[in-house]
CSV table of N, CA and C in Angstrom, one decimal:
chain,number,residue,atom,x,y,z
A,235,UNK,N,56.9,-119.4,121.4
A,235,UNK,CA,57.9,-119.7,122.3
A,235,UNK,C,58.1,-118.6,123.4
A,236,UNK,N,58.8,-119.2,124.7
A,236,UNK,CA,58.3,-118.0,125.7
A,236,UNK,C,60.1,-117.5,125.4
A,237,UNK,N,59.4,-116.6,125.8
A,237,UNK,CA,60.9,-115.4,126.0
A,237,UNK,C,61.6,-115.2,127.8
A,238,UNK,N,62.5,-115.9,127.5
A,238,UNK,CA,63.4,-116.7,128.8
A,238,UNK,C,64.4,-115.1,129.1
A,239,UNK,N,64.3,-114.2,128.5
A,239,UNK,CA,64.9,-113.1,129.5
A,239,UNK,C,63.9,-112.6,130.6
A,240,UNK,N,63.0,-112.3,130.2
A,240,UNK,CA,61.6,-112.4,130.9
A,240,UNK,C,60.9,-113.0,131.4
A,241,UNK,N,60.7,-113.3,132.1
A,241,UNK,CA,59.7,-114.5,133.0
A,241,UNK,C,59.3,-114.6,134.3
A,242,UNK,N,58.4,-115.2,134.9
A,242,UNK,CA,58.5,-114.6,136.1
A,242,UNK,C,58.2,-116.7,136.7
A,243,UNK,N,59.1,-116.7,137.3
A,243,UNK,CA,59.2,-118.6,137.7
A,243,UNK,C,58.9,-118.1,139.5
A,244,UNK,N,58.5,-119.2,139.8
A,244,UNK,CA,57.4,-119.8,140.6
A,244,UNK,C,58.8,-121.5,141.6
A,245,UNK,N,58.9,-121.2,142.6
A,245,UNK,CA,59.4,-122.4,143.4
A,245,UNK,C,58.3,-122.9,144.4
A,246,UNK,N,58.2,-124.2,144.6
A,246,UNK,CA,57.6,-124.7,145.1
A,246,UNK,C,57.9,-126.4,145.6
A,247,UNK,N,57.6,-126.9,146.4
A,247,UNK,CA,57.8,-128.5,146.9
A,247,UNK,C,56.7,-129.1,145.7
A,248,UNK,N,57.2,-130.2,145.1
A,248,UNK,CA,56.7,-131.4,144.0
A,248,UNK,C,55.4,-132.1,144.9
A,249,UNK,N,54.1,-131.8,144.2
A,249,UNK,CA,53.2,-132.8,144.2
A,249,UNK,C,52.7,-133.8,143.5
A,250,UNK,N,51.8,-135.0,144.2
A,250,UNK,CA,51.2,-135.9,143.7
A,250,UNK,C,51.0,-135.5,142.1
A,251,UNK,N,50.4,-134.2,141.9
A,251,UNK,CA,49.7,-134.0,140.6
A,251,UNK,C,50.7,-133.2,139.7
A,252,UNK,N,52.1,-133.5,139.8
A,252,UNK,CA,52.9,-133.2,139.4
A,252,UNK,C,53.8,-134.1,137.9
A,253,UNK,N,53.3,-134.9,138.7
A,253,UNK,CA,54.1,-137.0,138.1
A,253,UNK,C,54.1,-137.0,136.5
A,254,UNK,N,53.4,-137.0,136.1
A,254,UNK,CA,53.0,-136.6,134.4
A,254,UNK,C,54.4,-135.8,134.0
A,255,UNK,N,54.2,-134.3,134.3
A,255,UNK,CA,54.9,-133.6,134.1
A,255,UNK,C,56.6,-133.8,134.3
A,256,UNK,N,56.8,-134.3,135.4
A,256,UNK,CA,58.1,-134.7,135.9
A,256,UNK,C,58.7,-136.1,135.2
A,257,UNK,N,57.9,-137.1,135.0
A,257,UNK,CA,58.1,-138.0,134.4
A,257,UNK,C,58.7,-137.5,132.9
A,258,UNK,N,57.8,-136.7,132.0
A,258,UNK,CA,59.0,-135.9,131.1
A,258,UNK,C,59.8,-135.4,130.7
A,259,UNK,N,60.0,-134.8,131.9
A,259,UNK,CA,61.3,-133.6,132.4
A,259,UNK,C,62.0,-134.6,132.4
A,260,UNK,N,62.1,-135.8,133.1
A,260,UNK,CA,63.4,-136.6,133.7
A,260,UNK,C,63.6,-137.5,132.9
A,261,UNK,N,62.6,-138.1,131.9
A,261,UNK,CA,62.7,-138.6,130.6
A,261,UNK,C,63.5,-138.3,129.6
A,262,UNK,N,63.7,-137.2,129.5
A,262,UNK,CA,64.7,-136.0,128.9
A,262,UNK,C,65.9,-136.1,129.6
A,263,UNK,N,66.2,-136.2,131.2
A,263,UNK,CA,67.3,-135.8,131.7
A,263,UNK,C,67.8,-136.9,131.6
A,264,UNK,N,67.1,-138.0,131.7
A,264,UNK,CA,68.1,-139.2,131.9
A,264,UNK,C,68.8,-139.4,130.4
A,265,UNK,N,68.2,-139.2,129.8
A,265,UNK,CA,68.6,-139.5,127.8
A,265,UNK,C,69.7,-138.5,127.9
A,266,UNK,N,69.8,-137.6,128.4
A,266,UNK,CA,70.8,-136.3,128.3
A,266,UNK,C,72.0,-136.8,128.8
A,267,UNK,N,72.0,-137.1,130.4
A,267,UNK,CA,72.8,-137.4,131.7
A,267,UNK,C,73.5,-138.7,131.5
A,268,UNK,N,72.7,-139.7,131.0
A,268,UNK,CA,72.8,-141.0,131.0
A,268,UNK,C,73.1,-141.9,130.1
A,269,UNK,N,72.2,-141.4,129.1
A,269,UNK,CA,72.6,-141.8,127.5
A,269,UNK,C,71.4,-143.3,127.1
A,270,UNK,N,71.0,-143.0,128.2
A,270,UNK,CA,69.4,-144.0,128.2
A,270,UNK,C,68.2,-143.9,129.0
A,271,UNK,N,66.7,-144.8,128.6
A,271,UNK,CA,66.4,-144.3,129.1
A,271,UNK,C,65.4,-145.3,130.6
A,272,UNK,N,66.0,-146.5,129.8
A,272,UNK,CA,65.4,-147.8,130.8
A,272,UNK,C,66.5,-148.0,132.2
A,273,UNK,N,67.7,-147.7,131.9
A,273,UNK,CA,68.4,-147.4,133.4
A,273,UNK,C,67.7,-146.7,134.1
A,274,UNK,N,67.3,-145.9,133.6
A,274,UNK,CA,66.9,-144.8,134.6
A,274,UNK,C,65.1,-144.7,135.3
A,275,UNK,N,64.7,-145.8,134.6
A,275,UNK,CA,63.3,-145.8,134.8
A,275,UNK,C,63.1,-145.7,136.6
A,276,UNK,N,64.1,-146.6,137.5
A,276,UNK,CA,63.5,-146.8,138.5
A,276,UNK,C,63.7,-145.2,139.6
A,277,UNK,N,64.5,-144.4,138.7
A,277,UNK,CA,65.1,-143.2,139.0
A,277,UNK,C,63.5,-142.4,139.5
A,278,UNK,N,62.8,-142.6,138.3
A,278,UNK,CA,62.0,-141.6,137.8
A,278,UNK,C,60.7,-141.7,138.7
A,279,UNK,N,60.6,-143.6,138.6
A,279,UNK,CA,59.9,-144.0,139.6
A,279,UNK,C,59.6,-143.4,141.5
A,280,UNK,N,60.7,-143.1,141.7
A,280,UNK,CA,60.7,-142.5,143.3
A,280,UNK,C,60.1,-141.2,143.9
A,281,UNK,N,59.7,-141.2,144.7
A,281,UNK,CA,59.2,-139.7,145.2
A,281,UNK,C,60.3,-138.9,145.4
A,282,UNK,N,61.4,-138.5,144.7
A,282,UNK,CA,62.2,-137.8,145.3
A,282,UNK,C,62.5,-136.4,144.9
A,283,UNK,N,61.7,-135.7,144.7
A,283,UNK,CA,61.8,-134.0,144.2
A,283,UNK,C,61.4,-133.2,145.3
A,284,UNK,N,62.4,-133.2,145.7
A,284,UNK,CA,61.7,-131.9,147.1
A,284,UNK,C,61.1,-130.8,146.2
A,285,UNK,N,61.8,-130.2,145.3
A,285,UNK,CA,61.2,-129.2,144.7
A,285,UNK,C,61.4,-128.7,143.1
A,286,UNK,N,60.6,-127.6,142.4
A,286,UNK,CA,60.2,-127.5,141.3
A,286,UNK,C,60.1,-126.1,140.7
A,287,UNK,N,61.1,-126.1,139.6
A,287,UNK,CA,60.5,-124.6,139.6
A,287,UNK,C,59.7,-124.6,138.4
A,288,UNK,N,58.2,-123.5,138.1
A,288,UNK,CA,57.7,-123.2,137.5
A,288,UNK,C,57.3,-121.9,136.8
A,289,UNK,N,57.1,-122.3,135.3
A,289,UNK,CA,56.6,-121.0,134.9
A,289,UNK,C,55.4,-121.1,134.0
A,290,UNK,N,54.3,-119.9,134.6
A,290,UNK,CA,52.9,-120.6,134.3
A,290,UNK,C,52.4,-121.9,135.0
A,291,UNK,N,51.9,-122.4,134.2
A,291,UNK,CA,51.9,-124.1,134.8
A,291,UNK,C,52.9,-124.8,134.3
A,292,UNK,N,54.1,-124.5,133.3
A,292,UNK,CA,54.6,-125.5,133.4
A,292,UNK,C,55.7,-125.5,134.2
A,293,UNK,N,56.5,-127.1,134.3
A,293,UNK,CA,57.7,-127.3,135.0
A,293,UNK,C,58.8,-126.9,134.1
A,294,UNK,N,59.8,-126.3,134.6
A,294,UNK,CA,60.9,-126.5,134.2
A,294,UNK,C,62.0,-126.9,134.5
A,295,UNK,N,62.3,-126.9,136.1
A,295,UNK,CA,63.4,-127.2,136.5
A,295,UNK,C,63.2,-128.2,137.7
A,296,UNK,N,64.1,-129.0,138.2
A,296,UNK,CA,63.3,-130.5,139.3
A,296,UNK,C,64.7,-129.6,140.2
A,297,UNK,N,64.7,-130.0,141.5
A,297,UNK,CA,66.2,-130.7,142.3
A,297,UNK,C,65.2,-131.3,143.5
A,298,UNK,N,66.4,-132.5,143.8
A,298,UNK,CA,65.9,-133.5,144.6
A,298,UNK,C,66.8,-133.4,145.2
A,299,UNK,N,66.7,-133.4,146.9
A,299,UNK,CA,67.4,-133.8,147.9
A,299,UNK,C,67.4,-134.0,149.1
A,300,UNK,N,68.6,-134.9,149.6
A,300,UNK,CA,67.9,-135.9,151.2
A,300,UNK,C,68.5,-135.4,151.9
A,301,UNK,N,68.5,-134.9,153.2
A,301,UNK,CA,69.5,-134.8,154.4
A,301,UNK,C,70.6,-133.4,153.4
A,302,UNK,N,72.1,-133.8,153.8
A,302,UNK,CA,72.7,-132.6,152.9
A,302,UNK,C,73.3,-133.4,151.5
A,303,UNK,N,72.4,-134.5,150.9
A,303,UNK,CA,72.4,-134.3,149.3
A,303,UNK,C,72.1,-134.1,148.1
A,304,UNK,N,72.6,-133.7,147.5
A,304,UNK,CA,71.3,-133.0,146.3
A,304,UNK,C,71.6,-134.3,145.0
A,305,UNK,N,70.8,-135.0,144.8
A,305,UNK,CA,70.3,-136.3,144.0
A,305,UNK,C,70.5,-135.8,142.4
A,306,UNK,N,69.6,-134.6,142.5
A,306,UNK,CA,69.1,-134.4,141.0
A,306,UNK,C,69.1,-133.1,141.0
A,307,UNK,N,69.7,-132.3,139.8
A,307,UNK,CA,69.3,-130.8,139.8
A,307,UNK,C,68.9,-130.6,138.5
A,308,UNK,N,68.2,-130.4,137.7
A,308,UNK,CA,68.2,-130.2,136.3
A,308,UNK,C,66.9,-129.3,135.6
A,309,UNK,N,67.2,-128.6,134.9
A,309,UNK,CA,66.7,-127.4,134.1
A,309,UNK,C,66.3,-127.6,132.6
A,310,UNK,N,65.2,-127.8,131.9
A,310,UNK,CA,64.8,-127.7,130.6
A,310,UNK,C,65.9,-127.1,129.8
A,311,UNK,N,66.3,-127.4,128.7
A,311,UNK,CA,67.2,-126.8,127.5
A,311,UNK,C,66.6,-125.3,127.4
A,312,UNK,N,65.3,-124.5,127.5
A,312,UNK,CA,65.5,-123.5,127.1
A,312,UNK,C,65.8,-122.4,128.4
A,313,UNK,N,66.0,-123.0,129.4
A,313,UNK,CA,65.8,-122.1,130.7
A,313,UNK,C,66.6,-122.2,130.9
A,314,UNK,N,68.1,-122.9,130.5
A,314,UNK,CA,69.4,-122.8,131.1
A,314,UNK,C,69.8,-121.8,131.0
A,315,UNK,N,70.9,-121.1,131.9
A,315,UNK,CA,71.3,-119.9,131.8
A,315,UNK,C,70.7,-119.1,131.9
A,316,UNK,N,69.6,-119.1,132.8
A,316,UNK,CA,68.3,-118.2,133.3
A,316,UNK,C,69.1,-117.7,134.7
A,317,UNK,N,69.2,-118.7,135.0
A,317,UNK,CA,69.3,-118.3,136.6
A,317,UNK,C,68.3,-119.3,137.5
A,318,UNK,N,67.7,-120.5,136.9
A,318,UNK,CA,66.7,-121.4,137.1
A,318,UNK,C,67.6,-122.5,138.4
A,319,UNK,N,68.6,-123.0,137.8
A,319,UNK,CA,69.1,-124.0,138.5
A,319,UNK,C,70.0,-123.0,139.2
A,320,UNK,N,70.4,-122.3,139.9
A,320,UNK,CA,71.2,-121.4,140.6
A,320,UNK,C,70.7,-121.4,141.8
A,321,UNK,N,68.9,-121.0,141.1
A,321,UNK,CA,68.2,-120.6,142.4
A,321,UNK,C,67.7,-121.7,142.9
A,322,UNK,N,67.3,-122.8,142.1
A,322,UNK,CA,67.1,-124.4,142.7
A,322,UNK,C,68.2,-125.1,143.5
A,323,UNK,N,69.4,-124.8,143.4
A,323,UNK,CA,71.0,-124.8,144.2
A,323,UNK,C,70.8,-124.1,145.3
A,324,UNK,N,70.4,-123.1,145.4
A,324,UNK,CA,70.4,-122.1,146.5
A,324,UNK,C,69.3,-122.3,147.4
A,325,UNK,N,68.2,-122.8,146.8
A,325,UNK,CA,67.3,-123.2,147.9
A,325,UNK,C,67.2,-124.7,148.4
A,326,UNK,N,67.9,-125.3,148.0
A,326,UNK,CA,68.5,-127.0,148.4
A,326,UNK,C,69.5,-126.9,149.3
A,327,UNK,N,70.2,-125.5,149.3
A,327,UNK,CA,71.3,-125.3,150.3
A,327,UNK,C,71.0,-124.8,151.1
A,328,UNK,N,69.8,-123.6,151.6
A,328,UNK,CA,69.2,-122.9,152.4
A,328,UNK,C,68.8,-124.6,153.2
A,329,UNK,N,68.3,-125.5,152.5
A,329,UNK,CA,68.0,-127.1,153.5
A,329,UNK,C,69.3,-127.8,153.7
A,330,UNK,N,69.6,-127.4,153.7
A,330,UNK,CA,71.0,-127.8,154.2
A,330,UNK,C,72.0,-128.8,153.3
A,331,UNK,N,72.0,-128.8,152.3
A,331,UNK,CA,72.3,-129.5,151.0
A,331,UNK,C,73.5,-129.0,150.8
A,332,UNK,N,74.8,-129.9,150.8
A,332,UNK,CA,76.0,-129.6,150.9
A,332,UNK,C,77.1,-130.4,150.1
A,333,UNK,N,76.3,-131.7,149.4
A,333,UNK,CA,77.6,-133.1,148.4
A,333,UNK,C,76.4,-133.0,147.4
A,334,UNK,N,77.3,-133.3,146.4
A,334,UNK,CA,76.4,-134.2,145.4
A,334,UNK,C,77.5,-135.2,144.6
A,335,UNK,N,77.1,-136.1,143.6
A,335,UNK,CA,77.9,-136.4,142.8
A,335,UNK,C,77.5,-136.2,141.4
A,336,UNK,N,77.8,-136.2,140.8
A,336,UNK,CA,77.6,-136.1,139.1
A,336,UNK,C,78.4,-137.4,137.9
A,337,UNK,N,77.9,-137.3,137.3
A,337,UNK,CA,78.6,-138.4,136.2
A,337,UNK,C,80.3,-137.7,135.8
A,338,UNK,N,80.8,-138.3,135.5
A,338,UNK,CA,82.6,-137.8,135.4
A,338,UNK,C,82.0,-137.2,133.5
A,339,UNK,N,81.2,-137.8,133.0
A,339,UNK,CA,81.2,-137.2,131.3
A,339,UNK,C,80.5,-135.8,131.6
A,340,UNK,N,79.7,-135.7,133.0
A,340,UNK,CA,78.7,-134.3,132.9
A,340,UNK,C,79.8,-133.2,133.1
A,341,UNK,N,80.6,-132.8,132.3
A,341,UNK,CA,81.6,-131.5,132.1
A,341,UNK,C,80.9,-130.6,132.9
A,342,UNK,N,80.0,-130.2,132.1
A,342,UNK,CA,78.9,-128.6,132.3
A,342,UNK,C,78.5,-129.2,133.6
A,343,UNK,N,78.3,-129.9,134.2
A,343,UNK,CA,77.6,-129.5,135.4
A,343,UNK,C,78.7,-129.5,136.6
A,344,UNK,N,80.0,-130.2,136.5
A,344,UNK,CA,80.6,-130.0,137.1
A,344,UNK,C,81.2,-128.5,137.0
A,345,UNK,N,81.5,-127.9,136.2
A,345,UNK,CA,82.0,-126.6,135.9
A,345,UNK,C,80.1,-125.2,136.1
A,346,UNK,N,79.3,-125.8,136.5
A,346,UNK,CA,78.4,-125.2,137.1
A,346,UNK,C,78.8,-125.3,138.5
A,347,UNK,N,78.7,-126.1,139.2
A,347,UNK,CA,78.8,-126.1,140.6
A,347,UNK,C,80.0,-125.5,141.2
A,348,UNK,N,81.5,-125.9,140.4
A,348,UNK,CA,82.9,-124.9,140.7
A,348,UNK,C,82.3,-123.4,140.5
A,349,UNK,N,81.5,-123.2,139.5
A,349,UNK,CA,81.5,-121.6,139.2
A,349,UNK,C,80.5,-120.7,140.6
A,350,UNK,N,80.2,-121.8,141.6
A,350,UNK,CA,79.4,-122.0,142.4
A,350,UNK,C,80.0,-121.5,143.9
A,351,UNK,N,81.2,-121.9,144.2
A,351,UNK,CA,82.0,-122.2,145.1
A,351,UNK,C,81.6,-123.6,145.4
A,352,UNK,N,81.6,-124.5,145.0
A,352,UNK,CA,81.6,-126.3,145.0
A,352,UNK,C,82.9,-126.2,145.3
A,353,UNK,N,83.6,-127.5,145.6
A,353,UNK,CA,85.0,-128.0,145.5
A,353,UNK,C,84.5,-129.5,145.0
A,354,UNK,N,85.8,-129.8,143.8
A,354,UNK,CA,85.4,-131.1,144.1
A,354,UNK,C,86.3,-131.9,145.0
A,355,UNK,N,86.2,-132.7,144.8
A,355,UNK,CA,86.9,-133.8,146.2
A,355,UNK,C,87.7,-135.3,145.3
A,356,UNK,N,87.4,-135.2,144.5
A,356,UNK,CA,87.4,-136.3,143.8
A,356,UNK,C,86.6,-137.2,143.3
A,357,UNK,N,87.1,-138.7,142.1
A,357,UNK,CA,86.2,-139.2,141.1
A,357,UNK,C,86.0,-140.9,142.3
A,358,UNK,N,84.8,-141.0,142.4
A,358,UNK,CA,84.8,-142.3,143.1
A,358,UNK,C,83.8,-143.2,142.1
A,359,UNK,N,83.6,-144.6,142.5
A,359,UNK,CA,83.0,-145.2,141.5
A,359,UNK,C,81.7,-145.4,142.3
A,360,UNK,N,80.5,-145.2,141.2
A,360,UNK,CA,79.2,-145.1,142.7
A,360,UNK,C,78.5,-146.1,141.7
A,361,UNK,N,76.7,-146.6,142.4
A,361,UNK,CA,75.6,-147.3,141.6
A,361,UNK,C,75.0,-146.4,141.3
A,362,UNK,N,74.5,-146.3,140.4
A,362,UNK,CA,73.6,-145.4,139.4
A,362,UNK,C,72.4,-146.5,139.0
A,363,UNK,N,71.7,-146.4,139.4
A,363,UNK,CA,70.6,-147.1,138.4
A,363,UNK,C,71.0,-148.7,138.4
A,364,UNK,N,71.9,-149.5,139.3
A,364,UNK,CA,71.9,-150.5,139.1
A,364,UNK,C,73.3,-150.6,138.5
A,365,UNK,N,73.8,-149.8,138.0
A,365,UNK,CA,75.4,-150.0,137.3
A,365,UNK,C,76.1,-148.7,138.0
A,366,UNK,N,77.6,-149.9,137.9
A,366,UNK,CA,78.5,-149.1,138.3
A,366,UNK,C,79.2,-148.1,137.2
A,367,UNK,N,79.4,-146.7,138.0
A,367,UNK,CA,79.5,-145.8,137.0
A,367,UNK,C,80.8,-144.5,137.9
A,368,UNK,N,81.8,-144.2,137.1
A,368,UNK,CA,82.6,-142.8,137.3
A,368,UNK,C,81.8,-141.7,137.6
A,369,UNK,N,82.1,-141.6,139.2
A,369,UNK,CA,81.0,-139.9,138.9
A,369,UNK,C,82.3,-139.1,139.9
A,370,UNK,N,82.2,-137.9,139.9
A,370,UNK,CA,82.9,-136.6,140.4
A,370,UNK,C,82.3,-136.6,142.0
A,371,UNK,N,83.0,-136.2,142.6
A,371,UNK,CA,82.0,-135.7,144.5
A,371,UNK,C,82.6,-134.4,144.6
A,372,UNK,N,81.2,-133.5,144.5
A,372,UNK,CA,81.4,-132.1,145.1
A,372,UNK,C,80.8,-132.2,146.4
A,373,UNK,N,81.7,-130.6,146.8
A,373,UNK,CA,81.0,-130.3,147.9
A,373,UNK,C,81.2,-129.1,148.3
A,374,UNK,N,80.3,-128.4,149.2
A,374,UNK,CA,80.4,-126.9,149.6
A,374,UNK,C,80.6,-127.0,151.0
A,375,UNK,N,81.5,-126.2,150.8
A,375,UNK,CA,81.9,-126.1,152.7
A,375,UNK,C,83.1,-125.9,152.9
């Protein structure tokens, strides 16, 4: 097992020869986030990872985002509280990445982005995967 005080991670934009890899990562995130994993299939399906962070070759952390929204931010169970998704936040906002929404059950991540300077704005009801679902809207600014 790697030792996550030490490490030296690697950011980078998501390629073609990436898909394998990411497809497991997000396999995991949607089971985690979502609570399944066939809602989420067409999620997983899309090109949308602007970027990736790595250590060694492997992946550990995704965020996705369009214009100023960030889609997806998520970090492997052992790299949390590294500093992994901070710096995946930070360089989604260097692109100008400014709302997101989150699921209203995701506690921890909404209490990541406040610890962030996020505000939230309030709970609106959005499409997720085809169903409607309670999510939170942050935003920085």
């Amino acid at each position: 097992m790697m030792d996550t005080d030490d490490f030296d991670c690697h950011f980078r934009r998501a390629v073609s020869h990436d898909v394998e890899q990411l497809d497991r990562i997000l396999h995991k995130a949607v089971l985690e986030i979502y609570g399944g994993f066939e809602t989420g299939r067409p999620f997983v399906a899309q090109p949308l990872f602007s970027e990736i962070a790595i250590v060694g070759s492997e992946i550990i952390g995704v965020a996705a985002f369009s214009d100023e929204v960030l889609t997806c931010l998520y970090v492997v169970d052992r790299f949390r509280n590294s500093g992994v998704g901070t710096c995946l936040l930070h360089n989604a906002m260097l692109s100008g990445v400014r709302a997101t929404t989150i699921p209203l059950s995701n506690v921890w991540g909404q209490a990541f982005f406040e610890h962030r300077g996020w505000s939230t704005r309030g709970e609106i009801e959005a499409k997720i995967f085809g169903a409607k679902t309670r999510v939170v809207a942050l935003s920085f600014g």
